[in-house]
Short mmCIF file of C-alpha atoms in Angstrom, two decimals:
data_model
loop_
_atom_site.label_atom_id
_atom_site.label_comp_id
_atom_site.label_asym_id
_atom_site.label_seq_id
_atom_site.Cartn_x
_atom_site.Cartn_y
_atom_site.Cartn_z
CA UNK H 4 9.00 46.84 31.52
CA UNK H 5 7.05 48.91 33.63
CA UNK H 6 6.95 47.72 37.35
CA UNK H 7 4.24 46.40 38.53
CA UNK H 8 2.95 48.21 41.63
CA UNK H 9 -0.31 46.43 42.64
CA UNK H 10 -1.01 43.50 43.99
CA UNK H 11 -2.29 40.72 41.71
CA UNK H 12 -4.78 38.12 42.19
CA UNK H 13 -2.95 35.59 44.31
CA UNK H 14 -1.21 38.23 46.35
CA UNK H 15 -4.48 39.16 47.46
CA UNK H 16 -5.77 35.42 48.10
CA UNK H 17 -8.42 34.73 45.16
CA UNK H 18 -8.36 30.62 45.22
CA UNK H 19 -7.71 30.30 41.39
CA UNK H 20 -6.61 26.45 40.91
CA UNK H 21 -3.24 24.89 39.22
CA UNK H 22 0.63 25.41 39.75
CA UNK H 23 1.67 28.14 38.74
CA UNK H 24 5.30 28.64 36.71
CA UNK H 25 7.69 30.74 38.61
CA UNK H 26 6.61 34.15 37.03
CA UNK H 27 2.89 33.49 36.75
CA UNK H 28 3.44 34.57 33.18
CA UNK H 29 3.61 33.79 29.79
CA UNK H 30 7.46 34.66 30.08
CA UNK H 31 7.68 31.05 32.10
CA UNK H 32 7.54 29.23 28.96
CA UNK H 33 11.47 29.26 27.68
CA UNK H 34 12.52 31.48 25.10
CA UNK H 35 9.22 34.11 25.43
CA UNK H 36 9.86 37.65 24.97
CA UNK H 37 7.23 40.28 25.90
CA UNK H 38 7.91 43.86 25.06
CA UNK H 39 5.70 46.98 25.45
CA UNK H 40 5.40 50.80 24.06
CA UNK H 41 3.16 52.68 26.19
CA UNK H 42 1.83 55.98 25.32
CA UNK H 43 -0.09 58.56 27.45
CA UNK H 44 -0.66 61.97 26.74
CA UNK H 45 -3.32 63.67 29.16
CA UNK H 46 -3.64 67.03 26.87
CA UNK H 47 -5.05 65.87 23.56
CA UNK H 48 -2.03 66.88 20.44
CA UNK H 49 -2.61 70.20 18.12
CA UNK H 50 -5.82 70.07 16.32
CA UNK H 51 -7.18 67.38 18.35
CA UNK H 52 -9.78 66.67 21.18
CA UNK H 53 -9.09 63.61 23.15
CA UNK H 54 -5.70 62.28 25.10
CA UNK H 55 -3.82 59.79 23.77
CA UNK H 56 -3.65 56.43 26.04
CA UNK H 57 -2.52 53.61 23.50
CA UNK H 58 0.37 51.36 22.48
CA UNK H 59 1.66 47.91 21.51
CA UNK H 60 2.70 44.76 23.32
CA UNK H 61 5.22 42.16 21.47
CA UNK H 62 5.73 38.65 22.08
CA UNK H 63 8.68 37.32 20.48
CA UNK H 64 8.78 33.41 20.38
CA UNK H 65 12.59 32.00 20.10
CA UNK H 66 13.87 35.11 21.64
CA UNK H 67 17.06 34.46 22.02
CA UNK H 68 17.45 32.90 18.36
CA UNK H 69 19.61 34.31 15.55
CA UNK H 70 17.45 33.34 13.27
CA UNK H 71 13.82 33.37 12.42
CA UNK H 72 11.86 30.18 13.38
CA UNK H 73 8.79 28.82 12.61
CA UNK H 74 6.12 28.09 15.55
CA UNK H 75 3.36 25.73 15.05
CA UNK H 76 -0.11 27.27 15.93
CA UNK H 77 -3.86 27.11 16.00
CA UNK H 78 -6.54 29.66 15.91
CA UNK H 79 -10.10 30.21 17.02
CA UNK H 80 -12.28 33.30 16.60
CA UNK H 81 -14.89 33.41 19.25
CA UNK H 82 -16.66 36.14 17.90
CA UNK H 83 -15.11 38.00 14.63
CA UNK H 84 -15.55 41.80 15.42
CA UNK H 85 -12.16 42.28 15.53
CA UNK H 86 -8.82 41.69 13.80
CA UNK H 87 -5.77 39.46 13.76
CA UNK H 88 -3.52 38.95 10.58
CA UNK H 89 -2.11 35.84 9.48
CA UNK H 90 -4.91 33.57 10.42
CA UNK H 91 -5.40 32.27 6.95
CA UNK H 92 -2.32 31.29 6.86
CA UNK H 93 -1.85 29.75 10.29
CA UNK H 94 -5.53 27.71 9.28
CA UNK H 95 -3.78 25.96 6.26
CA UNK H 96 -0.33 26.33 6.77
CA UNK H 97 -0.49 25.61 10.71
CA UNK H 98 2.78 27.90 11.67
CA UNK H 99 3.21 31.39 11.94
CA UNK H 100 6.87 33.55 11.65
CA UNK H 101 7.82 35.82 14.15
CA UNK H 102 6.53 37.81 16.74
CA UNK H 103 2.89 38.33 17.88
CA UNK H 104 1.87 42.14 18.14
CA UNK H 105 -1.04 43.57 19.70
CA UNK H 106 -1.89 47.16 19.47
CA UNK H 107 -5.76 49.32 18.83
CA UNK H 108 -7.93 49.06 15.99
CA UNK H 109 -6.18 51.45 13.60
CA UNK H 110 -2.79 50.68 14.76
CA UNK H 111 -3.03 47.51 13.04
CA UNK H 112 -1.73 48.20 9.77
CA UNK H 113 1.43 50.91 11.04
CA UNK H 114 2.70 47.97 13.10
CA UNK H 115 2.32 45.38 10.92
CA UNK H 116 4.69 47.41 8.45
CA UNK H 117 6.94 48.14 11.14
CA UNK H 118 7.42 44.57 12.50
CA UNK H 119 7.82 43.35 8.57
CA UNK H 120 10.88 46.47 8.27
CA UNK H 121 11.97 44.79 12.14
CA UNK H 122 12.51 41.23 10.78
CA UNK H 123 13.85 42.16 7.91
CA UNK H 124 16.79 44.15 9.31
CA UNK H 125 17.18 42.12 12.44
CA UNK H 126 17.35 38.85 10.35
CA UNK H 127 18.99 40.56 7.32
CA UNK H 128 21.32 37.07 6.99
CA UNK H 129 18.39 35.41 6.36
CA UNK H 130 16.52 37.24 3.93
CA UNK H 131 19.55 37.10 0.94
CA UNK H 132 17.92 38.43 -2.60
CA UNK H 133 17.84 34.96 -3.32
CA UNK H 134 15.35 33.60 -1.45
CA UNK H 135 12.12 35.54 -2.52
CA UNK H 136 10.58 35.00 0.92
CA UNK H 137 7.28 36.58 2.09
CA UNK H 138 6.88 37.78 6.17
CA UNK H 139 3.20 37.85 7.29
CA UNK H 140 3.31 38.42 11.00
CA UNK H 141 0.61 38.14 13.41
CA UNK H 142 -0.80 41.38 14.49
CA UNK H 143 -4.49 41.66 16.45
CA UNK H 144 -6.26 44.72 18.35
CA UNK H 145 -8.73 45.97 20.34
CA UNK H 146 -10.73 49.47 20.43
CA UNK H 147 -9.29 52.09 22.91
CA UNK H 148 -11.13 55.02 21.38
CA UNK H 149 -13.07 55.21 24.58
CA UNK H 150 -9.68 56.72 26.47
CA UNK H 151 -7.84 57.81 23.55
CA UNK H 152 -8.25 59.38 20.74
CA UNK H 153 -7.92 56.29 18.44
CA UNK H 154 -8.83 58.24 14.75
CA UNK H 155 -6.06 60.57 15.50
CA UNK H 156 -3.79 57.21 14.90
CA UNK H 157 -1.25 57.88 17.39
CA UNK H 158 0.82 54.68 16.86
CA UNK H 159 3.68 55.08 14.76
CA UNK H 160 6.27 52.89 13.33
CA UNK H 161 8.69 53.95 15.77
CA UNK H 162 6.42 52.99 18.49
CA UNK H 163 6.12 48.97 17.07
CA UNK H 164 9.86 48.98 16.74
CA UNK H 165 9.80 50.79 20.75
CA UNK H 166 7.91 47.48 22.36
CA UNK H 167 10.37 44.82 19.79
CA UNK H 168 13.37 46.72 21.14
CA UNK H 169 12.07 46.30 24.84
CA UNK H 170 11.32 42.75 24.87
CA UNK H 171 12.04 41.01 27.76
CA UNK H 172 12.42 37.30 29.49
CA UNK H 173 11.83 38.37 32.42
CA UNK H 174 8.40 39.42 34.79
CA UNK H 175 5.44 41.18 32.28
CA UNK H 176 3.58 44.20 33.76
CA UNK H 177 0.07 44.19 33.21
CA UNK H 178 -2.89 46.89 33.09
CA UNK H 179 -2.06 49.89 31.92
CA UNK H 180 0.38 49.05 29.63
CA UNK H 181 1.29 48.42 25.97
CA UNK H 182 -1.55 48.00 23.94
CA UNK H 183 -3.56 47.63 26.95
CA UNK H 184 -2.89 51.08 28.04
CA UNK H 185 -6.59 52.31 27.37
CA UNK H 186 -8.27 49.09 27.73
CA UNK H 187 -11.51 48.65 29.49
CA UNK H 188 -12.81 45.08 31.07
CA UNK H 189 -16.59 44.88 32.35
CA UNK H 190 -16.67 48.44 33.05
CA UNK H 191 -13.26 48.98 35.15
CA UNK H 192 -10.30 49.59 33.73
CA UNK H 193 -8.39 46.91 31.80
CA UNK H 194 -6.09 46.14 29.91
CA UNK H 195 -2.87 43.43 29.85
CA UNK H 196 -2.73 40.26 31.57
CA UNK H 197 -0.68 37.02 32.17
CA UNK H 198 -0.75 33.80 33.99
CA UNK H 199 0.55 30.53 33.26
CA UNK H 200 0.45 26.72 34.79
CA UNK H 201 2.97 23.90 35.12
CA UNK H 202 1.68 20.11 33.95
CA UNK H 203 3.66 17.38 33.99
CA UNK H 204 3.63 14.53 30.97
CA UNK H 205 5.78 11.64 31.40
CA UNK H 206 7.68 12.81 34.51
CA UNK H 207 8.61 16.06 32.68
CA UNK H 208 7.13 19.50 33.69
CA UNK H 209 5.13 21.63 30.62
CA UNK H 210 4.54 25.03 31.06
CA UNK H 211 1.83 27.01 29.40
CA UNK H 212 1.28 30.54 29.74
CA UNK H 213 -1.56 33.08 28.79
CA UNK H 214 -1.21 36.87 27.68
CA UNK H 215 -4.40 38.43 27.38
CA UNK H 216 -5.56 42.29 26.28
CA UNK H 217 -8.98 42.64 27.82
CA UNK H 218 -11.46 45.38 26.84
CA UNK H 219 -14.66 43.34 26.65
CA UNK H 220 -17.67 42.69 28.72
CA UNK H 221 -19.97 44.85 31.06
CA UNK H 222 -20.41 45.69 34.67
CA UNK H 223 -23.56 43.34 35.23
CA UNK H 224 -21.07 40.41 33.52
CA UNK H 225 -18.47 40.07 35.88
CA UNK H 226 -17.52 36.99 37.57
CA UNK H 227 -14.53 36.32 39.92
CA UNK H 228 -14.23 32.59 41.23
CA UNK H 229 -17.27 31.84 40.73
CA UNK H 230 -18.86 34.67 42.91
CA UNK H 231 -21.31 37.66 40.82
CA UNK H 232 -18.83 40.32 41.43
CA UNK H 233 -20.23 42.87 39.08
CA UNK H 234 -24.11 42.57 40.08
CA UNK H 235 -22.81 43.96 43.62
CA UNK H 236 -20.51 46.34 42.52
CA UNK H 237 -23.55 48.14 40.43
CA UNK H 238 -23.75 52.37 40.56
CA UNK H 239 -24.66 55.09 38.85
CA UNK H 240 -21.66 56.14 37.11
CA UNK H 241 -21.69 56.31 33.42
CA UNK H 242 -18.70 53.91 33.41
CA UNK H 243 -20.81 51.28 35.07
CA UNK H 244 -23.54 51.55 32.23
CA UNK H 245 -21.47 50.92 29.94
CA UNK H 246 -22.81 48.36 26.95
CA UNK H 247 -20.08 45.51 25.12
CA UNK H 248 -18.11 47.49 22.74
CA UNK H 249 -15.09 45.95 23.03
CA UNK H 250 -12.91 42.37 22.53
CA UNK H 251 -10.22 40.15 23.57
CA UNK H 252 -7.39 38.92 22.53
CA UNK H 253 -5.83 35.98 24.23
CA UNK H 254 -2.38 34.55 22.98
CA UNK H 255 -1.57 31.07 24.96
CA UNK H 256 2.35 29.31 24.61
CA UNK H 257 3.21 26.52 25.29
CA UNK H 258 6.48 24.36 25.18
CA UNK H 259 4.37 21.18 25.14
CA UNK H 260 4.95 19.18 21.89
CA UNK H 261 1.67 20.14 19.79
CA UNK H 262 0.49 19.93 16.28
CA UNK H 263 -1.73 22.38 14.60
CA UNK H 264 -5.03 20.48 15.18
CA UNK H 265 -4.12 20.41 18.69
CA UNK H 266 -3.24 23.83 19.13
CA UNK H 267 -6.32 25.37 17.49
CA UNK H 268 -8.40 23.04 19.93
CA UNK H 269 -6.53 24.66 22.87
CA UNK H 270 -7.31 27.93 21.64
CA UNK H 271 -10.50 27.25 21.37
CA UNK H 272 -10.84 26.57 25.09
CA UNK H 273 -10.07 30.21 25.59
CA UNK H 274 -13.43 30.93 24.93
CA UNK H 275 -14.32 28.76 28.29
CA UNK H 276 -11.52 31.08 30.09
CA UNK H 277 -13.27 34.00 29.09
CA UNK H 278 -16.28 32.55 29.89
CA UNK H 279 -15.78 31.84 33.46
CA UNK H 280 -15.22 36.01 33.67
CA UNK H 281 -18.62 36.42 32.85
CA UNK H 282 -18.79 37.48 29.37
CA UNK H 283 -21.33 35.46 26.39
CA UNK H 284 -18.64 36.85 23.59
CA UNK H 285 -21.24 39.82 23.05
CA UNK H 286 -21.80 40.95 19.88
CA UNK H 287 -19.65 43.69 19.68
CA UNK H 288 -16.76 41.57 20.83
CA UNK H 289 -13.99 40.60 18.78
CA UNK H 290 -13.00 37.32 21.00
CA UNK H 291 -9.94 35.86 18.76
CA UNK H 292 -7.33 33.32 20.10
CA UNK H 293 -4.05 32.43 19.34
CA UNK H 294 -1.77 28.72 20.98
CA UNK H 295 1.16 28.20 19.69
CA UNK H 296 4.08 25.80 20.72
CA UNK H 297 7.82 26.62 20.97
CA UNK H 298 8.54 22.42 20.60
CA UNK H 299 9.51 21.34 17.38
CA UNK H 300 11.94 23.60 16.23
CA UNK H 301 12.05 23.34 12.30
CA UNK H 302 14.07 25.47 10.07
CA UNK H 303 12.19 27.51 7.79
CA UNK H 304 10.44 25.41 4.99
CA UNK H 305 12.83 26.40 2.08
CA UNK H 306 15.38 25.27 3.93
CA UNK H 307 13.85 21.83 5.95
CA UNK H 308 14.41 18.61 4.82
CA UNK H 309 11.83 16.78 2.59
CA UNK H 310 10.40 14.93 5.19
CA UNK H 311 10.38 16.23 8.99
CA UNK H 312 10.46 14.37 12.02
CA UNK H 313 7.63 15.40 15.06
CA UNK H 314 7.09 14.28 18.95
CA UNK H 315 3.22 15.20 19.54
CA UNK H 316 1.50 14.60 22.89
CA UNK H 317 -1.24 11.69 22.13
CA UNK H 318 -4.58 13.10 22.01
CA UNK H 319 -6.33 11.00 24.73
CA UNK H 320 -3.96 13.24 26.95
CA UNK H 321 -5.12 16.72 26.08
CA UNK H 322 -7.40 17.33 28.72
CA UNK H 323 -5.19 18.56 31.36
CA UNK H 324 -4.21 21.15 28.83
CA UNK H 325 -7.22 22.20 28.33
CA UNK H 326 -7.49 22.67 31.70
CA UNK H 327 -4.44 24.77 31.96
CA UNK H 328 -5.37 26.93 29.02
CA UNK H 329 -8.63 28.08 30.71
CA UNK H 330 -7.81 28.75 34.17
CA UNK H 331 -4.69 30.89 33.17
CA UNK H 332 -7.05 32.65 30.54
CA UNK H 333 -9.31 33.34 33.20
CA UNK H 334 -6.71 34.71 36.13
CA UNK H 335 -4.77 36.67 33.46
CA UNK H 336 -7.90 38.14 33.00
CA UNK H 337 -8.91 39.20 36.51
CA UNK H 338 -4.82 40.21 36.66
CA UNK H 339 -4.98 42.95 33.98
CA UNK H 340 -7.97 44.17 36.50
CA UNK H 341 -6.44 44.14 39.43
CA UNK H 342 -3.29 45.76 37.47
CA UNK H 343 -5.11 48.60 35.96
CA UNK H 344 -5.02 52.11 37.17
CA UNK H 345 -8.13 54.86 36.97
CA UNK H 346 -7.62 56.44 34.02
CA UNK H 347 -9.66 59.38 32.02
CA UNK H 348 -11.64 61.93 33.87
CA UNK H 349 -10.14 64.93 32.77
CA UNK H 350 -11.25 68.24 31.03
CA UNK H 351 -11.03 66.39 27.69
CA UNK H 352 -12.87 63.23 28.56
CA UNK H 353 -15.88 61.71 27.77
CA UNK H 354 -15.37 59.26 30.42
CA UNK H 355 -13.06 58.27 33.38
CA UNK H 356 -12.90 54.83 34.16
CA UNK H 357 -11.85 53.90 37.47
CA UNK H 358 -10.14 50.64 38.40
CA UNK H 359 -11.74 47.84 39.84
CA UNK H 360 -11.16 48.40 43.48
CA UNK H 361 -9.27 45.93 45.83
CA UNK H 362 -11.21 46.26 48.68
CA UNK H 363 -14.76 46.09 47.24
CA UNK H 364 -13.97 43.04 45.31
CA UNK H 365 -12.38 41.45 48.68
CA UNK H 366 -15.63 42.05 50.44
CA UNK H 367 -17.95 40.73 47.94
CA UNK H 368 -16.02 37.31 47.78
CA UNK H 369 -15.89 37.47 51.57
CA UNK H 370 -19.77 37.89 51.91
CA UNK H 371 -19.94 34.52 49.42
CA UNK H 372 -18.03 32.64 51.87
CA UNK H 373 -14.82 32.52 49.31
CA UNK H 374 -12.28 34.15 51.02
CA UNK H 375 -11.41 34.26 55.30
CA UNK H 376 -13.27 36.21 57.46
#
């Protein structure tokens, strides 16, 4: 993984609430793999106009296991301008196989073929000729044809396999990376994100952990803590004009012990995350969220038992959850900011897109009283 370089949102003293894990990452929930291609190319390619700044993230659940196994998950889609495959499935079925893959809006359908051919070889012992098994993996996007030069479809198979090869336990870069690479987030530069929080259940610490790629909202839209960042942070640069024309993706884990209904319902709270950033889930937004749980191993159904055995938090305890799942959403968020480097600018631009700068933000929190003097 790409190091990260800048500081993040605690480094620099924002007062976002709730213990964090140890990596302030969706990595802090055991077994979670995160893996990223990244692709930048300042001169545009032969025959074509704009630079390429695009890629994929993976997020392998089970990382370290042999064999495939099934998560249980939940869904919610905010606002539907956008993609993520599998949903049906995950709706009735309530699980989902294998990794999560997030990429732009045509590299959708390269890296969902390319993380199929991925399973397949890496668990060839699984898939024998007799079991007639189907793989529908989750892949979801967002549009980076603002920095790169998304109908050229850069992404290739190669570079799906690239981010499942480099998957990782350990600390996840954010901003300019992965599918993230060309993201934009209320006008500044965007892109990948993580956070996660520690809750404790019956004398036994939980983790859950947020990934988000952000490329949604607009200048005037921005929130941090509370505090009206982007109404102060106002210009005239076309980059600060900017309308909604993007989405989100957020994909929250958990190793808390959750069924399906529970785990769409956290999802759902992602919208409140988002939320908190500023954004209504504009129009042109594709807002779609994904919880899953790594508790509750089961082997896969063809080979389960009739009848399987579950340990599910009670409902009436849920809220603290909740709570986890939408301030991590909403300092992964302001993390993939704070990550992001300027990007764009160049001879073959439309646009450059600076990051949201440290200092500004600093003093506008300052002037509400949030931060010291």
């Amino acid at each position: 993984m790409n190091k990260q370089t800048k500081p993040r949102a605690r480094d620099l003293g924002l007062p976002f609430t709730g213990r964090t894990g140890p990596l302030n990452a969706i990595t802090d929930v055991e077994g979670i793999a995160v893996g990223f291609q990244t692709i930048r190319e300042e001169t545009p390619r032969p025959g074509r106009k704009l630079p390429v700044r695009t890629g994929v993230t993976a997020i392998l659940p089970h990382s370290d296991s042999e064999i495939p196994v099934p998560v249980y998950a939940g869904v919610h889609r905010f606002n539907g301008n956008g993609e993520m495959t599998g949903t049906h499935w995950i709706e009735d079925g309530g699980t989902f196989l294998g990794p999560v893959m997030i990429t732009n809006t045509h590299g959708v359908g390269i890296t969902h073929h390319a993380t199929i051919r991925w399973m397949l070889e890496r668990y060839a012992s699984t898939y024998d000729i007799g079991d007639f098994l189907w793989l529908m993996p989750v892949i979801a996007e967002t549009y980076d044809g603002v920095l790169s030069d998304i109908n050229g479809m850069p992404v290739t198979e190669a570079d799906a396999r690239a981010a499942l090869e480099n998957l990782s336990r350990g600390p996840v870069s954010e901003g300019n990376c992965g599918g993230g690479t060309g993201m934009i987030t209320y006008g500044f530069k965007g892109g990948t994100g993580t956070s996660s929080r520690i809750l404790t259940y019956a004398g036994k610490d939980y983790t859950v952990g947020t990934l988000v790629q952000a490329n949604h909202g607009q200048r005037d839209w921005l929130t941090v803590c509370g505090v009206p960042v982007g109404k102060h942070l106002q210009d005239n640069t076309p980059q600060s004009q900017l309308k909604e024309r993007g989405s989100i993706i957020v994909v929250i884990a958990t190793d808390l012990p959750l069924a399906p209904h529970q785990l769409k319902r956290l999802a759902r709270r992602a919208a409140i995350g988002i939320g908190r950033n500023g954004t209504p889930g504009g129009n042109n937004s594709g807002d779609i969220f994904l919880a899953f749980s790594t508790a509750n191993p089961q082997p896969m159904a063809h080979r389960a038992p009739e009848m399987l055995s579950l340990e599910i938090l009670n409902d009436l305890h849920l809220d603290a959850a909740y709570m986890a799942a939408v301030d991590s959403v909403e300092e992964a968020v302001v993390n993939a900011m704070l990550a992001a480097e300027d990007s764009g600018g160049t001879p073959h631009d439309r646009f450059r897109i600076d990051a949201l700068p440290h200092d500004a933000l600093l003093s506008v929190l300052r002037h509400h009283g949030l931060l010291g003097v």
